[in-house]
Short mmCIF file of C-alpha atoms and ligand atoms in Angstrom, two decimals:
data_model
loop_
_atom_site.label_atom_id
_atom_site.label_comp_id
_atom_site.label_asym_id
_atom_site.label_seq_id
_atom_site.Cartn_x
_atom_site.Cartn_y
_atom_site.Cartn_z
CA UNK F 1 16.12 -15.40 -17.58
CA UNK F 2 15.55 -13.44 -14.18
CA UNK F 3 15.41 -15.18 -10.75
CA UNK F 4 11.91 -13.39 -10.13
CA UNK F 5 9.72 -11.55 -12.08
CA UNK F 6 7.52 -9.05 -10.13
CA UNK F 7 4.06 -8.42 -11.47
CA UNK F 8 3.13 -5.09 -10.20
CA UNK F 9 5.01 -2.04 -8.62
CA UNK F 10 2.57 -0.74 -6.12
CA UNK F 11 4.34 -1.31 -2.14
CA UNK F 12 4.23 -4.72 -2.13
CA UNK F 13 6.12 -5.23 -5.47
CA UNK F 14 8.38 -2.86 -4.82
CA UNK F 15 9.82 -3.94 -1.37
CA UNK F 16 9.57 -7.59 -2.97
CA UNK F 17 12.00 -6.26 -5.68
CA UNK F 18 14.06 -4.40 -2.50
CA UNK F 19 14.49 -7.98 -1.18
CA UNK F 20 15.20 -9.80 -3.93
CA UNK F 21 18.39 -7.65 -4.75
CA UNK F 22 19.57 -7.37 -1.55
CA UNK F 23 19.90 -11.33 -2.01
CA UNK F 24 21.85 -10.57 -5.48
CA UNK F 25 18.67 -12.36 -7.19
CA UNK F 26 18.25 -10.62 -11.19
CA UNK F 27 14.59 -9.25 -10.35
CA UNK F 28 12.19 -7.97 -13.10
CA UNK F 29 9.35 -5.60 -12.23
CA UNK F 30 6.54 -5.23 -14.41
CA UNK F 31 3.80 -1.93 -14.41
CA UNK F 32 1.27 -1.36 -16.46
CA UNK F 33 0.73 2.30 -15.31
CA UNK F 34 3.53 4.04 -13.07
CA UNK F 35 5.33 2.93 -10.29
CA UNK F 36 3.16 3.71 -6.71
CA UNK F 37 0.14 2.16 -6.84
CA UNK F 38 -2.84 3.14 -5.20
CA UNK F 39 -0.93 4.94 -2.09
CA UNK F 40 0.17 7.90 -4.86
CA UNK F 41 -3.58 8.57 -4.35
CA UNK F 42 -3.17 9.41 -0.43
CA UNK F 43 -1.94 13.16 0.15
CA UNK F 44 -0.94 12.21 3.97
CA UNK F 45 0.21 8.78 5.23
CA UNK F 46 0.55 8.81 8.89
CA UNK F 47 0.44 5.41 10.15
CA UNK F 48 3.36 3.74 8.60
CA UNK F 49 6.29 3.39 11.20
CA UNK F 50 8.91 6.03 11.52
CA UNK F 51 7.53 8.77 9.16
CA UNK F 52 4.35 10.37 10.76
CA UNK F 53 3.29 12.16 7.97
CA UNK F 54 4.45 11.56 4.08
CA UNK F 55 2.49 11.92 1.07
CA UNK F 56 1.66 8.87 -0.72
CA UNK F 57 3.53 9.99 -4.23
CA UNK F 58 6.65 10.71 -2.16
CA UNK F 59 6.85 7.16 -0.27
CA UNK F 60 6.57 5.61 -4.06
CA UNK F 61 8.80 7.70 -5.55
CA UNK F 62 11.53 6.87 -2.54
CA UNK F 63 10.64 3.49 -2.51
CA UNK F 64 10.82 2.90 -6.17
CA UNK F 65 14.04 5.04 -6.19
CA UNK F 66 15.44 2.28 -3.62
CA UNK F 67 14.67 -0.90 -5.42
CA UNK F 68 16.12 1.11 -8.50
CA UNK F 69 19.35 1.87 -6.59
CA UNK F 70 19.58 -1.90 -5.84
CA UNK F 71 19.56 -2.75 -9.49
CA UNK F 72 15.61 -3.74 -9.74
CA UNK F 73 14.70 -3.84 -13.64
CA UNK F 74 11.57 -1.87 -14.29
CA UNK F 75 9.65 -2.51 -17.47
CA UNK F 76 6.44 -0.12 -18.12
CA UNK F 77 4.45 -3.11 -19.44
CA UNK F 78 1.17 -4.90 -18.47
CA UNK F 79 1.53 -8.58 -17.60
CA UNK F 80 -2.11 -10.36 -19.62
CA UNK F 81 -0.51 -14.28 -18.56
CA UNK F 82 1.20 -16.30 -16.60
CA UNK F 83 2.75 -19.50 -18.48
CA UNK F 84 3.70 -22.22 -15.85
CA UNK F 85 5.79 -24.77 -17.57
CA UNK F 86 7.88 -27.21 -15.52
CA UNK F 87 10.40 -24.63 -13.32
CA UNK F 88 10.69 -21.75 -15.70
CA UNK F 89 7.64 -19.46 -15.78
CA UNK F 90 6.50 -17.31 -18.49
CA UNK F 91 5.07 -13.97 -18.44
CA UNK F 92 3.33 -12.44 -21.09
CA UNK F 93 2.96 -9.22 -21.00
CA UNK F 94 1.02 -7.00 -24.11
CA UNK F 95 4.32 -6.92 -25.72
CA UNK F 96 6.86 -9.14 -24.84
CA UNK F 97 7.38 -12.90 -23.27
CA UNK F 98 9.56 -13.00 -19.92
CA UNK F 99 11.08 -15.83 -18.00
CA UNK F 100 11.94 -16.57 -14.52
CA UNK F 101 12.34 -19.16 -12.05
CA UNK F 102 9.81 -17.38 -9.57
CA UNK F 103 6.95 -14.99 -10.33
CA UNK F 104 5.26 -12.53 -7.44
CA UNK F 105 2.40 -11.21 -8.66
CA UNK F 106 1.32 -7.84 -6.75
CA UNK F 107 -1.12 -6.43 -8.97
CA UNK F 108 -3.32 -4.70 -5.70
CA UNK F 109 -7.06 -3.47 -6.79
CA UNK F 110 -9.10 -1.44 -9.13
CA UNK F 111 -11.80 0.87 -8.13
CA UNK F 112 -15.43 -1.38 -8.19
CA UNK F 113 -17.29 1.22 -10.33
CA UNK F 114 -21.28 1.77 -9.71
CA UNK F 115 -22.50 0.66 -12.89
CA UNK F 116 -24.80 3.08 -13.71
CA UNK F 117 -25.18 4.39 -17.29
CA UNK F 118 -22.52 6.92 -17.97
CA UNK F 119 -20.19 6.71 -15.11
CA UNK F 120 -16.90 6.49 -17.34
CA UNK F 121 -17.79 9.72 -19.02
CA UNK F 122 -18.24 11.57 -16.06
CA UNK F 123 -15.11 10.75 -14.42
CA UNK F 124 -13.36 14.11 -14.00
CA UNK F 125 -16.55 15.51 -15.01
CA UNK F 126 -17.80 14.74 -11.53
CA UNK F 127 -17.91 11.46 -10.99
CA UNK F 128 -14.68 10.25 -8.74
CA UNK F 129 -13.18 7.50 -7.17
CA UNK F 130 -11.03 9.77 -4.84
CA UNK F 131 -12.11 12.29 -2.39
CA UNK F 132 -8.29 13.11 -1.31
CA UNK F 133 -7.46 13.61 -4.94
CA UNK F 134 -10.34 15.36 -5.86
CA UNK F 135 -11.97 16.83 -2.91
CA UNK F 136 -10.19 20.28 -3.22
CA UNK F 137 -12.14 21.07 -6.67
CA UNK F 138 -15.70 21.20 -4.95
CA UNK F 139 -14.87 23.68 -2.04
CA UNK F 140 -17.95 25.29 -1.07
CA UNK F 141 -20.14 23.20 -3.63
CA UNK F 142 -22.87 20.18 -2.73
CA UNK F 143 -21.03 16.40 -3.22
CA UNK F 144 -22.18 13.28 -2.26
CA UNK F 145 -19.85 9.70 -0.97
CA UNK F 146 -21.08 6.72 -1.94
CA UNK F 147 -20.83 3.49 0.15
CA UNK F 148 -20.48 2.11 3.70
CA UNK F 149 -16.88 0.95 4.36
CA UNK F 150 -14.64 2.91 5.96
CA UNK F 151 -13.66 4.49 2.59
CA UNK F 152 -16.88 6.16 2.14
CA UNK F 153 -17.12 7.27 6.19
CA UNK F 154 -13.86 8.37 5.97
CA UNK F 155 -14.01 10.20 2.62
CA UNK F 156 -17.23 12.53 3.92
CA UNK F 157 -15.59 13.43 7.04
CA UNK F 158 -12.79 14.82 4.64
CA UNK F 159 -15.28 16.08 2.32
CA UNK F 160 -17.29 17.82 5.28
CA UNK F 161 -14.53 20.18 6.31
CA UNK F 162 -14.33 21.21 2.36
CA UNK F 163 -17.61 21.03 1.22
CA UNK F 164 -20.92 23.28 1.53
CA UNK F 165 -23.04 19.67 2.13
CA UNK F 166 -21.70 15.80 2.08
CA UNK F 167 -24.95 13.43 1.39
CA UNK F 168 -23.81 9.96 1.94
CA UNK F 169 -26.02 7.19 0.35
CA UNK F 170 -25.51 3.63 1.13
CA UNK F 171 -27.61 0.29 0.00
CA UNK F 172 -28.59 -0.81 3.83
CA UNK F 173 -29.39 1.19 7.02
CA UNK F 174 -26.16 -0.10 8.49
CA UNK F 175 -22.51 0.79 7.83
CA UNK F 176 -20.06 -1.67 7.68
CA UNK F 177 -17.14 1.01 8.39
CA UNK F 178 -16.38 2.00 11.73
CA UNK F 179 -18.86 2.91 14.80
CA UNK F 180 -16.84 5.67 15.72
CA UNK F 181 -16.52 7.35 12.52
CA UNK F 182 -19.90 7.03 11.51
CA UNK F 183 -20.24 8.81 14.96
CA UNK F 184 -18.23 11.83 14.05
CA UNK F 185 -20.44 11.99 11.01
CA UNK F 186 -23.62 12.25 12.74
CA UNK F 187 -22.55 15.19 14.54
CA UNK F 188 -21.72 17.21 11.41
CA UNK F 189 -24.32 19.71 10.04
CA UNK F 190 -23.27 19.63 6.69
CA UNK F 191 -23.87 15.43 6.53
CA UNK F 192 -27.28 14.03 5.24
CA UNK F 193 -27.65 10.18 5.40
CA UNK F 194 -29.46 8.68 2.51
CA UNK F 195 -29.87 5.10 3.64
CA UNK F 196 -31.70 1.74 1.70
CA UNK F 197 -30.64 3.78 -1.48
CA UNK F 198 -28.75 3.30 -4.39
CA UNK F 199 -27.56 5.50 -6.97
CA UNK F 200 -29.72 4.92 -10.71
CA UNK F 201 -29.02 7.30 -12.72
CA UNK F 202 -26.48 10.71 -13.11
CA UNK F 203 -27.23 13.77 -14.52
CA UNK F 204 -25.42 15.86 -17.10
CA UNK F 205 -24.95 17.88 -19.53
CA UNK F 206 -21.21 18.15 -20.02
CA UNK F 207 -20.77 18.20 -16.12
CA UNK F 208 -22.30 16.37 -13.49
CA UNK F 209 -25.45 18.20 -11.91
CA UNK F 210 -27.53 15.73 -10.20
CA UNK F 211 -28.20 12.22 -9.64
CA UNK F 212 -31.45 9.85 -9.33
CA UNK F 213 -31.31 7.79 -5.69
CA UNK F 214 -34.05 4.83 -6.11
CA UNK F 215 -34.82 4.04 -1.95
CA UNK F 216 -34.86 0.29 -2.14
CA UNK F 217 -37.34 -0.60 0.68
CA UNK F 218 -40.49 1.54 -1.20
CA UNK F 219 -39.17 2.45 -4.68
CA UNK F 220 -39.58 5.99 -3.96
CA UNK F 221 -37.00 8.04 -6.18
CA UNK F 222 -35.50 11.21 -5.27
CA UNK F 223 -33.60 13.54 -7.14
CA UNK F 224 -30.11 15.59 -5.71
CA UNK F 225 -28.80 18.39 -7.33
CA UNK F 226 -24.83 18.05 -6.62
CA UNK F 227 -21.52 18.77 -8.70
CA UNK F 228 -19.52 15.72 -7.83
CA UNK F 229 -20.20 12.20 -6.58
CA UNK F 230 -17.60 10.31 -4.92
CA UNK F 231 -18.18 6.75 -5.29
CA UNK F 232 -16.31 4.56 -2.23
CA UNK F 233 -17.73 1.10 -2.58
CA UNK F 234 -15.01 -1.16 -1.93
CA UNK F 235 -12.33 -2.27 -4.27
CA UNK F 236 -12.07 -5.07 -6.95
CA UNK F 237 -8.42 -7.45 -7.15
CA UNK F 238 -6.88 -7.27 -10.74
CA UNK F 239 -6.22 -10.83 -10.69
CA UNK F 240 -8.51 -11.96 -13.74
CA UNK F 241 -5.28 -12.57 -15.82
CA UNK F 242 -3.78 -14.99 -13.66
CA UNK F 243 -6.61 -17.02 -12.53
CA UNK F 244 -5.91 -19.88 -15.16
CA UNK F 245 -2.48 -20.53 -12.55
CA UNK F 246 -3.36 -19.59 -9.41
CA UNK F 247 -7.10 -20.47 -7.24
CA UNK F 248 -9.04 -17.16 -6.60
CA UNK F 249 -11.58 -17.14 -3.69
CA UNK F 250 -14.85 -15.96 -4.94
CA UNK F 251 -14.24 -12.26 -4.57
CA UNK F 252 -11.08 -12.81 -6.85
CA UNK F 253 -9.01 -12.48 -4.12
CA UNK F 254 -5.38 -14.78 -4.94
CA UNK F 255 -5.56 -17.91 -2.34
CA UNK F 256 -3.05 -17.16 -0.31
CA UNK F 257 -1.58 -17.74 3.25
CA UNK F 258 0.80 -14.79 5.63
CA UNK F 259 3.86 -17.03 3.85
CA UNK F 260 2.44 -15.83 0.29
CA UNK F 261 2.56 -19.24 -1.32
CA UNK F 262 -0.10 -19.71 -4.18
CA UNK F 263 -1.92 -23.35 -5.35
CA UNK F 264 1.15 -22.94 -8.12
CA UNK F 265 4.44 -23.89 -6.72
CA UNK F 266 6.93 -20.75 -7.55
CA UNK F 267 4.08 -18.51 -7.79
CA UNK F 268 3.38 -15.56 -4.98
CA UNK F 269 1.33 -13.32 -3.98
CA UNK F 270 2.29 -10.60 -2.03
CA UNK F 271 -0.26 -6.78 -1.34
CA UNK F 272 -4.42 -6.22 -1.65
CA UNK F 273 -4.56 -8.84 -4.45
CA UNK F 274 -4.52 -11.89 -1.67
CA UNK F 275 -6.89 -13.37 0.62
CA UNK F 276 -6.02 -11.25 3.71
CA UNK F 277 -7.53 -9.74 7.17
CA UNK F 278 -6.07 -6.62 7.27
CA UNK F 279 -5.37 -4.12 3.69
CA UNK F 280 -3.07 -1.61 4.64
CA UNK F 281 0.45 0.40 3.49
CA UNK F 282 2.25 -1.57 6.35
CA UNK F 283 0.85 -5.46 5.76
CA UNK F 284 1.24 -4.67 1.74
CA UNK F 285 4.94 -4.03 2.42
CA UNK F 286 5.35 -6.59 4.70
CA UNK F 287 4.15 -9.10 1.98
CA UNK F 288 6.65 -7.89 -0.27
CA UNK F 289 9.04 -8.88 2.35
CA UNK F 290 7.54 -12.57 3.08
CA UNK F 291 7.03 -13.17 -0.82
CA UNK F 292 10.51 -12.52 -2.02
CA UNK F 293 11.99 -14.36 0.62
CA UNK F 294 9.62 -17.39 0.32
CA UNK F 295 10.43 -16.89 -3.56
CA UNK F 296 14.61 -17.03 -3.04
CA UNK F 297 14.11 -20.13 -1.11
CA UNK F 298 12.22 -21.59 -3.45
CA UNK F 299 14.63 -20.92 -6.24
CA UNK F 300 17.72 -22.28 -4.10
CA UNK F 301 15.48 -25.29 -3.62
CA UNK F 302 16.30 -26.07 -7.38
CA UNK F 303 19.77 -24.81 -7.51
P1 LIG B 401 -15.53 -2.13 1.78
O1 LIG B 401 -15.23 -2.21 3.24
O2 LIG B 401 -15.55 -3.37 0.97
O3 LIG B 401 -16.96 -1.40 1.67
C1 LIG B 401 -17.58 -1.23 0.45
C2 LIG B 401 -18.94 -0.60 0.70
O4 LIG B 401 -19.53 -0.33 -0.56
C3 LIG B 401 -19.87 -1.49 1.50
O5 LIG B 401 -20.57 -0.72 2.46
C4 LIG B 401 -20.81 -2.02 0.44
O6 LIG B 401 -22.13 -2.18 0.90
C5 LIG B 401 -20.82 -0.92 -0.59
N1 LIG B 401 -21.03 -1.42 -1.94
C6 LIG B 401 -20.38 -2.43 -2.58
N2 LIG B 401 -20.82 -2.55 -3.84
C7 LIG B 401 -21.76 -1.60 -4.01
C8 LIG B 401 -22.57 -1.22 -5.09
N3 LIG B 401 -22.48 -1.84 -6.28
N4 LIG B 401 -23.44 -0.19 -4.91
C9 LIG B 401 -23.51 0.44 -3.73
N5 LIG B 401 -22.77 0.14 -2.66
C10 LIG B 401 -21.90 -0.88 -2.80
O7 LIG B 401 -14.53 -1.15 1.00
P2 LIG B 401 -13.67 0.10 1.50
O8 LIG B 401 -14.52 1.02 2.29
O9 LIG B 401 -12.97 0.63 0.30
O10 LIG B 401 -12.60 -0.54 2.46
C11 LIG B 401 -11.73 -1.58 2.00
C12 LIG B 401 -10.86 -2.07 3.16
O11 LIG B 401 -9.96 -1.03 3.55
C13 LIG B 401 -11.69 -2.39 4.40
O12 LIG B 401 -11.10 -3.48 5.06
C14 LIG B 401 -11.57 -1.14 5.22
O13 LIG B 401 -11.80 -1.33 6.62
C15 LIG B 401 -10.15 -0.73 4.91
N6 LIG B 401 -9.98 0.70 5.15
C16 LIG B 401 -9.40 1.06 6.34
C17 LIG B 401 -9.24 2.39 6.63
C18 LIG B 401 -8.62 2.76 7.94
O14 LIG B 401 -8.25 1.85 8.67
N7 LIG B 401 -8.46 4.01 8.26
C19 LIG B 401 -9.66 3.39 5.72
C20 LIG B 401 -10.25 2.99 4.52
C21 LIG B 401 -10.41 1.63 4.26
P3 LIG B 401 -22.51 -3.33 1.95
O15 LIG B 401 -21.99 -2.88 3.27
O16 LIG B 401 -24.00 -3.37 1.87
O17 LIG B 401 -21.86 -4.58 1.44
#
């Protein structure tokens, strides 16, 4: 039996695992893809302290190198259940059954997809989730960003210094990201606004080569010839698997205070998966921190 089993190795899981050794505590970290998380998506980090610029697979591969060195367990499998029984808890993951005295679950968020007919076969094929990733293979050609978070803003900016034309379609007339970027936007040349829209249908052959836009105020639809749409509207928490132990607000965000603590005693939640004010590289870390901490005190509680 480990002292805590980590669900997830994204920032948060990892620097959970990072304090959890350092405290001698046997740590398990489960992953049902490959250690990073979503930051192995950003090329350039440059607001986490000390390091003004490193890409995003670099910090995970140091970070998960570090929690390694400390004697972290890493097990490439995903966790489906959490099985609370008395002080030991179970996880089940799609092949095996694990027990420990404390479980963290950092499990971050999945792309929320458009749900329009034919999205999943156009990924690659056009259709992205990623503009950092992706951007470079549409130099010179028309894209458009979908969405109005900061995401989206920030994702045609980055698109409009590759790109021969960024459209940028969003549901209201109103962004929700930031004034100042939606500022820098307007001054651009290459950056059509497509507001009160949403995207209805894609167009392709085997690639991408336009989409239908449906304005929502007078049902007017509009066709736009583009090679790849970059969809940026917002994020969902991968929490569905644990929400028999643990209360979910109703986004599916884990309930969960700055100290981590879930409605299930021994249970934590640490990263993007919890109700929080502010998702970044620096507060999901942070929670890793506060989570394994908050866990090894609980555990010594029962010692
Ligand atoms: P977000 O803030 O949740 O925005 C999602 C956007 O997508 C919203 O404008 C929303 O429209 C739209 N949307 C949602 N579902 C849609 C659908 N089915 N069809 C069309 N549009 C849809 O998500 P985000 O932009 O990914 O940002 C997530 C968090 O990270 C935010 O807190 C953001 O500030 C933060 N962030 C910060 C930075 C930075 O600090 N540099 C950079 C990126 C992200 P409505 O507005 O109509 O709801």
């Amino acid at each position: 039996m480990y002292d805590i089993i980590v669900i997830g190795a994204g920032p948060a899981g990892m620097t959970a695992a990072i304090y959890a050794r350092r405290a001698s505590r046997p740590v398990l970290v489960l992953e049902a893809l490959t250690p990073g998380g979503q930051i192995i998506n950003t090329p350039d980090i440059e607001n986490y302290p000390v390091e003004a610029h490193i890409s995003g697979i670099d910090f995970s591969q140091r970070l998960h190198a570090q929690a390694e060195d400390l004697g972290a367990e890493f097990v490439m499998e995903k966790a489906v259940e959490i099985k609370a029984e008395g002080n030991v808890k179970s996880v089940v993951t799609d092949k095996n059954v694990y027990e420990a005295k404390a479980v963290i679950i950092a499990t971050g968020s999945e792309n929320r997809k458009l749900g329009v007919e034919d999205e999943d076969r156009l990924v690659g094929r056009g259709v992205s989730y990623c503009a950092t990733c992706d951007g470079n293979f549409y130099r010179n050609k028309v894209v458009a960003v979908v969405g109005g978070g900061n995401t989206a803003l920030e994702d045609a900016l980055y698109l409009a210094d590759l790109t021969e034309k960024v459209y940028l379609i969003h549901r209201r007339d109103s962004f929700r990201g930031d004034a100042a970027t939606v500022a820098r936007l307007q001054e651009r040349d290459n950056v059509e606004f497509v507001y009160n829209s949403n995207v209805t249908r894609l167009i392709a052959e085997k690639r991408l080569t336009a989409i239908e836009v449906t304005n929502s105020k007078d049902g007017s639809v509009r066709t736009i010839e583009l090679r790849g749409l970059f969809v940026a509207v917002g994020r969902i928490p991968e929490n569905q698997n644990f929400a028999s132990v643990v209360k979910l607000d109703e986004s599916g965000y884990i309930v969960a205070g700055e100290d981590c603590h879930t409605t299930a005693p021994g249970i934590f939640a640490a990263g993007d998966n919890r109700v929080k004010l502010l998702r970044q590289l620096v507060t999901a870390t942070a929670d890793g921190a506060m989570a394994a901490t908050e866990a090894i005190k609980y555990i010594s509680e029962m010692e």
